[in-house]
Amino acid sequence: MVSSDEQPLVHDIRLSTVGPGRVTGQDVVHEPTNMDQAMKLHYLRGVYYFKSQAVQGLTTSKIKESIFTWLNNFYHTCGGFRRAESGRPYIKCNDCGARFIEAQCVKTLDEWLQLEKDDDGSLRRMLVSNQVVGPELFFSPLVLLQITWFKCGGMSVGLSWAHVLGDAFSAADFMNSLGQVMAGHQLAQPLKLAQSHISAKISPSPPKSKDPLSVKRVGPVGDHWIAANNSKMKAFSFNLTSTQISHFHTKVCGQIGTNQIPFFECLCAVIWKVVAKIRDGPEPKMVTISKNDPHGRKNGILSNGQLISIVKADFSIMEANPKELAELVLNQAMDERSTIVEAVERDQGLSDLIVYGANLTFVDLEEADFYGLELKAQKPAYVGYTIDGVGDGGVVLLLPGPKDGPHNGGKVVTLIMPEDQVLKLKFELKKEFSIA
Amino acid sequence: MPSPTVPEFSKSVKLKYVKLGYQYLVNHILTFLLVPVTLSIALQLIHSSPNDLLALWNSLHFDLVQVACSLFLIVYIATFYFLSRPRTIYLVDYACFKPPCSLRVPFATCLEHGRIILSSQPKAIQFQMRILERSGLGEETALPPAIHYLPPEPNMAAAREEAEMVIFSAMDSLLKKTGLKPKDIDILIVNCSLFSPTPSLSAMVVNKYKLRSNIKSFNLAGMGCSAGLISIDLARDLLQGHPNSNAVIVSTEILTPNCYMGNERSMLLPNCLFRMGGAAILLSNRWSDRKQAKYRLVHVVRTHKGAEDKAYRCVQQEEDPEGHVGISLSIDLMAIAADALKSNITTIGPLVLPASEQLLFLFSLLQRKIFKKKSKAYVPDFKQAFEHFCIHAGGRAVIDELQKNLQLSAEHVEASRMTLHRFGNTSSSSLWYEMSYIEAKGRMKRGDRIWQIAFGSGFKCNSAVWKCNKTIKAPIDDGPWVDCIERYPVYIPDVVKL
């Protein structure tokens, strides 16, 4: 997007590579688990915005030096994928590195955030890379970092993260440890991940031959890890203040009291109804829910430990009571993780699946510590995340809002939906959340 | 391995002892001659009485004037001898630049960048990969920041920044190690072959450290990888003419402006081998430095083969057909290097070899020239003249060639090979990383003799001989090897699997 002057909004783009400062060594490999392989066609794109006070005195070369120390702990994110003889992909930890992008922006941070409010998501795209793994598997970086400097001295950090490395909670931990390294703290050495144990824990039952409902088979995509969509997907967000949240919550669940349904489930119910209303064709009777599983992750280890469950409704969604629907989502979600793992195991890791967007998917990222990335002991002014490689079912993300200032307690709802549904969705959702 | 049969074994043992005996005899011939003479004089003295000696003295009819004149003559000759001896040049200390780990270039990154930059030239990509696999470099070598970009951004400002990073870091290190005050530096020589801005790099050093206005500063450019020893030679000559002075030499190669962006094979090799590095050396002729100095300079021998056209053109900086500037290496580089080395050895041999080796060489020469016997030229055993060898880490082939020609063992060339692995070819400063390796390993003892050999465009082969002045105890607490010396030596396979 070009502003009225000749210079594009984001310019002076320079690419380089960063990697671990220590030599990882020969023949070190990292084998993604079956759950990781199931998520390989998805990509997280996160942008962290920092005010100029948080980054005063910071230069790109200082950041790069910290990154080299930081990546010593995460050397497998700096490797490249290879295929074993069976065709199953694994990461060769050859220190190939993560891509590092530097850019300058002609606007100040506040001007930019203001522009983003009225934008359809393409502005934020300029602050983070949209590269995917492939078509050359060997030399595709799995992590891409973009540092964009704003005219006022503020900065944004854009993380492009291959979901095969870990879920959003892991990505948040990954980024937060960068803040710790930059503050001069030593990172504890992460425990060595015992791959086989985790997948064994989730699948005690004998293998079923049925495919999980929460995934859709696509492809084959070969070495280019992005699935084709029938329609172009667009992302848009709502920032919700705490007042709006409690208003909405009361509207759906009744008075605040005991046995209250959490906000996320209420949100799912309402948006499910709205989507059912505006979509052509049959209404979606199944939704996928993705939440954090606190038992599934060990500190410091990146993994795809998120809970993935399916909710089936056997009544009409459009006519359903939101509260009943929310209760259904809360209580009747069926954990599909073992089924997914078995499906991938059956195909020996060669299957190409999408999870987000196979059905209408709701992802609860409230507990993700996105605001934990602190520079000079200051939290980001704002953090936005989106997902690429989403299927036509669409994805709804619930993200935590900024922790400081007037927006404390707020949340962010980001929707990634087919282009033709976006306008109608925006209209309906503005009504639901009483947004002007 | 089957043990040799008894006659062979006894023959080899006999030969070994014969050789040892011969060496001992020839090298200490003066002792062997003097001892019997001295003994016989002493015996005579013991047998004769003091009266006989006094009578002998009186018979010589010396008078006071004669005695005084002869004494005066002796004193005069002695003074003349001592004054006309060249000043001893001490190497007080030196410091090498240690690149930060954020500038490291792993193989995979090198390949990935190569594929992106040369994406239209798959053959060039393959060629680069083959060179990298066989180069003998490790995964911790460093390139300057400007070359890490896709595409590389070689501009003058970045080149100056690299120069400042390398030179100031080495100088700071040297000043800290030696306690030298910048105002005390009398001579400054900076050598950097491929980057020569105005004002010069030596002026940059003078400006940064606020050196004296009457400093003798020199900037040597364009002289290739052997320029480090040329600077040492220049410093030595200057220090002969300036009593009680010191000289600081900065040897480096600035890579930023020289990243080759084309795809000519003969020019791609330097891209794969040259890496960031630099060293700062403090030389002195002051009497007060003789105790704390690490080394003493014994010889510097310079050989220039530029008179021959083939040698002159074998390393040539030129533009390729597409206009990219690069350094083209000719195919007979190794043969020319071997030839230059032979010339250099012919000059340095008589200066350093023990008499036993020189005699053998003379006999072999006579055999071939006068008696026209068709035997191979005798290669003197330089291991008897030196304890340590620092061969410029120009590339694996150079080290292999010299190891073969000089019949050196793996341990003798270990410093060179490991420097090539850890730091790459850092051009004129590689000799100092190698010295530092030997020190870090605790192998440098007082009295050890070191031979530094460097090759450079032109074609030049320069040698310096140092003698260790004081034993350097390991572990040393600074220097470029301080955090990795325990990992070395490493096994370097012929071909690394990438």
PDB file of N, CA and C in Angstrom, chain A residues 188-250:
ATOM      1  N   ALA A 188      17.285 -20.704  31.491  1.00  0.00           N
ATOM      2  CA  ALA A 188      17.540 -22.056  31.969  1.00  0.00           C
ATOM      3  C   ALA A 188      17.559 -22.990  30.776  1.00  0.00           C
ATOM      4  N   GLN A 189      18.414 -23.991  30.835  1.00  0.00           N
ATOM      5  CA  GLN A 189      18.459 -24.925  29.721  1.00  0.00           C
ATOM      6  C   GLN A 189      17.158 -25.713  29.671  1.00  0.00           C
ATOM      7  N   PRO A 190      16.504 -25.778  28.521  1.00  0.00           N
ATOM      8  CA  PRO A 190      15.244 -26.515  28.476  1.00  0.00           C
ATOM      9  C   PRO A 190      15.508 -28.006  28.621  1.00  0.00           C
ATOM     10  N   LEU A 191      14.525 -28.698  29.230  1.00  0.00           N
ATOM     11  CA  LEU A 191      14.678 -30.137  29.377  1.00  0.00           C
ATOM     12  C   LEU A 191      14.618 -30.767  27.997  1.00  0.00           C
ATOM     13  N   LYS A 192      15.301 -31.867  27.845  1.00  0.00           N
ATOM     14  CA  LYS A 192      15.252 -32.532  26.550  1.00  0.00           C
ATOM     15  C   LYS A 192      13.883 -33.168  26.393  1.00  0.00           C
ATOM     16  N   LEU A 193      13.242 -32.892  25.272  1.00  0.00           N
ATOM     17  CA  LEU A 193      11.896 -33.388  25.067  1.00  0.00           C
ATOM     18  C   LEU A 193      11.940 -34.868  24.744  1.00  0.00           C
ATOM     19  N   ALA A 194      11.195 -35.681  25.500  1.00  0.00           N
ATOM     20  CA  ALA A 194      11.085 -37.098  25.176  1.00  0.00           C
ATOM     21  C   ALA A 194       9.895 -37.253  24.263  1.00  0.00           C
ATOM     22  N   GLN A 195      10.155 -37.250  22.975  1.00  0.00           N
ATOM     23  CA  GLN A 195       9.084 -37.165  21.987  1.00  0.00           C
ATOM     24  C   GLN A 195       8.057 -38.258  22.138  1.00  0.00           C
ATOM     25  N   SER A 196       8.519 -39.500  22.149  1.00  0.00           N
ATOM     26  CA  SER A 196       7.593 -40.616  22.054  1.00  0.00           C
ATOM     27  C   SER A 196       6.675 -40.665  23.274  1.00  0.00           C
ATOM     28  N   HIS A 197       7.150 -40.184  24.423  1.00  0.00           N
ATOM     29  CA  HIS A 197       6.329 -40.311  25.616  1.00  0.00           C
ATOM     30  C   HIS A 197       5.043 -39.534  25.500  1.00  0.00           C
ATOM     31  N   ILE A 198       5.144 -38.334  24.976  1.00  0.00           N
ATOM     32  CA  ILE A 198       3.949 -37.477  24.968  1.00  0.00           C
ATOM     33  C   ILE A 198       2.872 -38.057  24.075  1.00  0.00           C
ATOM     34  N   SER A 199       3.249 -38.504  22.881  1.00  0.00           N
ATOM     35  CA  SER A 199       2.188 -39.020  22.017  1.00  0.00           C
ATOM     36  C   SER A 199       1.636 -40.312  22.594  1.00  0.00           C
ATOM     37  N   ALA A 200       2.467 -41.086  23.294  1.00  0.00           N
ATOM     38  CA  ALA A 200       1.956 -42.335  23.867  1.00  0.00           C
ATOM     39  C   ALA A 200       0.947 -42.032  24.944  1.00  0.00           C
ATOM     40  N   LYS A 201       1.168 -40.938  25.694  1.00  0.00           N
ATOM     41  CA  LYS A 201       0.260 -40.634  26.802  1.00  0.00           C
ATOM     42  C   LYS A 201      -1.151 -40.355  26.316  1.00  0.00           C
ATOM     43  N   ILE A 202      -1.277 -39.720  25.188  1.00  0.00           N
ATOM     44  CA  ILE A 202      -2.602 -39.306  24.754  1.00  0.00           C
ATOM     45  C   ILE A 202      -3.378 -40.436  24.077  1.00  0.00           C
ATOM     46  N   SER A 203      -2.707 -41.461  23.615  1.00  0.00           N
ATOM     47  CA  SER A 203      -3.463 -42.472  22.877  1.00  0.00           C
ATOM     48  C   SER A 203      -3.404 -43.817  23.569  1.00  0.00           C
ATOM     49  N   PRO A 204      -4.172 -43.990  24.620  1.00  0.00           N
ATOM     50  CA  PRO A 204      -4.180 -45.307  25.267  1.00  0.00           C
ATOM     51  C   PRO A 204      -5.105 -46.288  24.572  1.00  0.00           C
ATOM     52  N   SER A 205      -6.118 -45.779  23.865  1.00  0.00           N
ATOM     53  CA  SER A 205      -7.126 -46.677  23.282  1.00  0.00           C
ATOM     54  C   SER A 205      -6.608 -47.303  21.994  1.00  0.00           C
ATOM     55  N   PRO A 206      -7.164 -48.436  21.610  1.00  0.00           N
ATOM     56  CA  PRO A 206      -6.695 -49.090  20.374  1.00  0.00           C
ATOM     57  C   PRO A 206      -7.002 -48.200  19.168  1.00  0.00           C
ATOM     58  N   PRO A 207      -6.231 -48.332  18.113  1.00  0.00           N
ATOM     59  CA  PRO A 207      -6.392 -47.434  16.960  1.00  0.00           C
ATOM     60  C   PRO A 207      -7.771 -47.589  16.329  1.00  0.00           C
ATOM     61  N   LYS A 208      -8.393 -46.418  16.080  1.00  0.00           N
ATOM     62  CA  LYS A 208      -9.674 -46.456  15.369  1.00  0.00           C
ATOM     63  C   LYS A 208      -9.396 -46.157  13.908  1.00  0.00           C
ATOM     64  N   SER A 209     -10.219 -46.632  13.072  1.00  0.00           N
ATOM     65  CA  SER A 209      -9.956 -46.378  11.659  1.00  0.00           C
ATOM     66  C   SER A 209     -10.687 -45.140  11.165  1.00  0.00           C
ATOM     67  N   LYS A 210     -11.441 -44.517  12.051  1.00  0.00           N
ATOM     68  CA  LYS A 210     -12.181 -43.331  11.614  1.00  0.00           C
ATOM     69  C   LYS A 210     -11.264 -42.113  11.661  1.00  0.00           C
ATOM     70  N   ASP A 211     -11.450 -41.210  10.723  1.00  0.00           N
ATOM     71  CA  ASP A 211     -10.708 -39.960  10.725  1.00  0.00           C
ATOM     72  C   ASP A 211     -11.285 -39.002  11.765  1.00  0.00           C
ATOM     73  N   PRO A 212     -10.463 -38.202  12.387  1.00  0.00           N
ATOM     74  CA  PRO A 212     -11.016 -37.225  13.338  1.00  0.00           C
ATOM     75  C   PRO A 212     -11.890 -36.205  12.602  1.00  0.00           C
ATOM     76  N   LEU A 213     -12.893 -35.686  13.334  1.00  0.00           N
ATOM     77  CA  LEU A 213     -13.820 -34.744  12.711  1.00  0.00           C
ATOM     78  C   LEU A 213     -13.251 -33.348  12.663  1.00  0.00           C
ATOM     79  N   SER A 214     -12.256 -33.084  13.503  1.00  0.00           N
ATOM     80  CA  SER A 214     -11.768 -31.712  13.588  1.00  0.00           C
ATOM     81  C   SER A 214     -10.729 -31.394  12.532  1.00  0.00           C
ATOM     82  N   VAL A 215     -10.374 -32.390  11.706  1.00  0.00           N
ATOM     83  CA  VAL A 215      -9.372 -32.091  10.680  1.00  0.00           C
ATOM     84  C   VAL A 215      -9.948 -32.377   9.313  1.00  0.00           C
ATOM     85  N   LYS A 216      -9.298 -31.787   8.322  1.00  0.00           N
ATOM     86  CA  LYS A 216      -9.703 -32.048   6.948  1.00  0.00           C
ATOM     87  C   LYS A 216      -8.460 -32.421   6.167  1.00  0.00           C
ATOM     88  N   ARG A 217      -8.577 -33.446   5.341  1.00  0.00           N
ATOM     89  CA  ARG A 217      -7.435 -33.813   4.516  1.00  0.00           C
ATOM     90  C   ARG A 217      -7.376 -32.904   3.300  1.00  0.00           C
ATOM     91  N   VAL A 218      -6.203 -32.457   3.001  1.00  0.00           N
ATOM     92  CA  VAL A 218      -6.012 -31.604   1.833  1.00  0.00           C
ATOM     93  C   VAL A 218      -4.843 -32.134   1.021  1.00  0.00           C
ATOM     94  N   GLY A 219      -4.634 -31.495  -0.077  1.00  0.00           N
ATOM     95  CA  GLY A 219      -3.422 -31.751  -0.846  1.00  0.00           C
ATOM     96  C   GLY A 219      -3.540 -32.932  -1.758  1.00  0.00           C
ATOM     97  N   PRO A 220      -2.441 -33.630  -2.091  1.00  0.00           N
ATOM     98  CA  PRO A 220      -1.138 -33.534  -1.408  1.00  0.00           C
ATOM     99  C   PRO A 220      -0.400 -32.229  -1.746  1.00  0.00           C
ATOM    100  N   VAL A 221       0.217 -31.634  -0.726  1.00  0.00           N
ATOM    101  CA  VAL A 221       0.876 -30.351  -0.949  1.00  0.00           C
ATOM    102  C   VAL A 221       2.364 -30.516  -1.250  1.00  0.00           C
ATOM    103  N   GLY A 222       2.872 -31.750  -1.098  1.00  0.00           N
ATOM    104  CA  GLY A 222       4.287 -31.982  -1.403  1.00  0.00           C
ATOM    105  C   GLY A 222       5.175 -31.221  -0.435  1.00  0.00           C
ATOM    106  N   ASP A 223       6.099 -30.474  -0.999  1.00  0.00           N
ATOM    107  CA  ASP A 223       7.046 -29.743  -0.160  1.00  0.00           C
ATOM    108  C   ASP A 223       6.649 -28.287   0.024  1.00  0.00           C
ATOM    109  N   HIS A 224       5.532 -27.903  -0.480  1.00  0.00           N
ATOM    110  CA  HIS A 224       5.077 -26.520  -0.336  1.00  0.00           C
ATOM    111  C   HIS A 224       3.949 -26.521   0.669  1.00  0.00           C
ATOM    112  N   TRP A 225       4.243 -26.163   1.900  1.00  0.00           N
ATOM    113  CA  TRP A 225       3.336 -26.435   3.001  1.00  0.00           C
ATOM    114  C   TRP A 225       2.289 -25.357   3.183  1.00  0.00           C
ATOM    115  N   ILE A 226       1.422 -25.206   2.242  1.00  0.00           N
ATOM    116  CA  ILE A 226       0.270 -24.331   2.398  1.00  0.00           C
ATOM    117  C   ILE A 226      -0.862 -24.935   1.588  1.00  0.00           C
ATOM    118  N   ALA A 227      -2.032 -25.005   2.205  1.00  0.00           N
ATOM    119  CA  ALA A 227      -3.170 -25.609   1.508  1.00  0.00           C
ATOM    120  C   ALA A 227      -3.887 -24.547   0.702  1.00  0.00           C
ATOM    121  N   ALA A 228      -4.429 -24.962  -0.400  1.00  0.00           N
ATOM    122  CA  ALA A 228      -5.183 -24.010  -1.222  1.00  0.00           C
ATOM    123  C   ALA A 228      -6.569 -23.815  -0.636  1.00  0.00           C
ATOM    124  N   ASN A 229      -7.080 -22.596  -0.691  1.00  0.00           N
ATOM    125  CA  ASN A 229      -8.426 -22.321  -0.201  1.00  0.00           C
ATOM    126  C   ASN A 229      -9.366 -22.151  -1.371  1.00  0.00           C
ATOM    127  N   ASN A 230     -10.646 -22.420  -1.098  1.00  0.00           N
ATOM    128  CA  ASN A 230     -11.638 -22.136  -2.133  1.00  0.00           C
ATOM    129  C   ASN A 230     -11.893 -20.649  -2.237  1.00  0.00           C
ATOM    130  N   SER A 231     -11.851 -19.988  -1.105  1.00  0.00           N
ATOM    131  CA  SER A 231     -12.066 -18.538  -1.150  1.00  0.00           C
ATOM    132  C   SER A 231     -10.924 -17.848  -0.426  1.00  0.00           C
ATOM    133  N   LYS A 232     -10.713 -16.612  -0.760  1.00  0.00           N
ATOM    134  CA  LYS A 232      -9.632 -15.861  -0.122  1.00  0.00           C
ATOM    135  C   LYS A 232     -10.058 -15.526   1.308  1.00  0.00           C
ATOM    136  N   MET A 233      -9.120 -15.708   2.249  1.00  0.00           N
ATOM    137  CA  MET A 233      -9.436 -15.482   3.660  1.00  0.00           C
ATOM    138  C   MET A 233      -8.976 -14.080   4.066  1.00  0.00           C
ATOM    139  N   LYS A 234      -9.790 -13.436   4.899  1.00  0.00           N
ATOM    140  CA  LYS A 234      -9.408 -12.107   5.384  1.00  0.00           C
ATOM    141  C   LYS A 234      -9.499 -12.079   6.894  1.00  0.00           C
ATOM    142  N   ALA A 235      -8.680 -11.258   7.511  1.00  0.00           N
ATOM    143  CA  ALA A 235      -8.680 -11.178   8.969  1.00  0.00           C
ATOM    144  C   ALA A 235      -9.158  -9.806   9.397  1.00  0.00           C
ATOM    145  N   PHE A 236      -9.937  -9.766  10.478  1.00  0.00           N
ATOM    146  CA  PHE A 236     -10.293  -8.489  11.092  1.00  0.00           C
ATOM    147  C   PHE A 236     -10.436  -8.700  12.590  1.00  0.00           C
ATOM    148  N   SER A 237     -10.313  -7.618  13.332  1.00  0.00           N
ATOM    149  CA  SER A 237     -10.292  -7.725  14.798  1.00  0.00           C
ATOM    150  C   SER A 237     -11.248  -6.751  15.437  1.00  0.00           C
ATOM    151  N   PHE A 238     -11.690  -7.124  16.645  1.00  0.00           N
ATOM    152  CA  PHE A 238     -12.413  -6.198  17.511  1.00  0.00           C
ATOM    153  C   PHE A 238     -11.649  -6.079  18.806  1.00  0.00           C
ATOM    154  N   ASN A 239     -11.430  -4.853  19.239  1.00  0.00           N
ATOM    155  CA  ASN A 239     -10.885  -4.668  20.578  1.00  0.00           C
ATOM    156  C   ASN A 239     -12.062  -4.456  21.520  1.00  0.00           C
ATOM    157  N   LEU A 240     -12.167  -5.308  22.522  1.00  0.00           N
ATOM    158  CA  LEU A 240     -13.289  -5.201  23.442  1.00  0.00           C
ATOM    159  C   LEU A 240     -12.813  -4.655  24.780  1.00  0.00           C
ATOM    160  N   THR A 241     -13.509  -3.628  25.264  1.00  0.00           N
ATOM    161  CA  THR A 241     -13.165  -3.113  26.586  1.00  0.00           C
ATOM    162  C   THR A 241     -13.804  -4.008  27.632  1.00  0.00           C
ATOM    163  N   SER A 242     -13.367  -3.859  28.847  1.00  0.00           N
ATOM    164  CA  SER A 242     -13.916  -4.718  29.900  1.00  0.00           C
ATOM    165  C   SER A 242     -15.401  -4.437  30.107  1.00  0.00           C
ATOM    166  N   THR A 243     -15.812  -3.200  29.884  1.00  0.00           N
ATOM    167  CA  THR A 243     -17.244  -2.887  30.014  1.00  0.00           C
ATOM    168  C   THR A 243     -18.049  -3.655  28.979  1.00  0.00           C
ATOM    169  N   GLN A 244     -17.566  -3.612  27.755  1.00  0.00           N
ATOM    170  CA  GLN A 244     -18.277  -4.325  26.693  1.00  0.00           C
ATOM    171  C   GLN A 244     -18.328  -5.823  26.987  1.00  0.00           C
ATOM    172  N   ILE A 245     -17.221  -6.313  27.550  1.00  0.00           N
ATOM    173  CA  ILE A 245     -17.161  -7.752  27.837  1.00  0.00           C
ATOM    174  C   ILE A 245     -18.209  -8.114  28.898  1.00  0.00           C
ATOM    175  N   SER A 246     -18.267  -7.346  29.962  1.00  0.00           N
ATOM    176  CA  SER A 246     -19.210  -7.734  31.028  1.00  0.00           C
ATOM    177  C   SER A 246     -20.638  -7.538  30.566  1.00  0.00           C
ATOM    178  N   HIS A 247     -20.881  -6.535  29.758  1.00  0.00           N
ATOM    179  CA  HIS A 247     -22.193  -6.328  29.155  1.00  0.00           C
ATOM    180  C   HIS A 247     -22.647  -7.536  28.377  1.00  0.00           C
ATOM    181  N   PHE A 248     -21.726  -7.960  27.522  1.00  0.00           N
ATOM    182  CA  PHE A 248     -21.994  -9.081  26.635  1.00  0.00           C
ATOM    183  C   PHE A 248     -22.213 -10.352  27.440  1.00  0.00           C
ATOM    184  N   HIS A 249     -21.363 -10.495  28.443  1.00  0.00           N
ATOM    185  CA  HIS A 249     -21.407 -11.706  29.272  1.00  0.00           C
ATOM    186  C   HIS A 249     -22.761 -11.812  29.975  1.00  0.00           C
ATOM    187  N   THR A 250     -23.185 -10.685  30.518  1.00  0.00           N
ATOM    188  CA  THR A 250     -24.472 -10.684  31.216  1.00  0.00           C
ATOM    189  C   THR A 250     -25.602 -10.965  30.237  1.00  0.00           C
TER     190      THR A 250
END
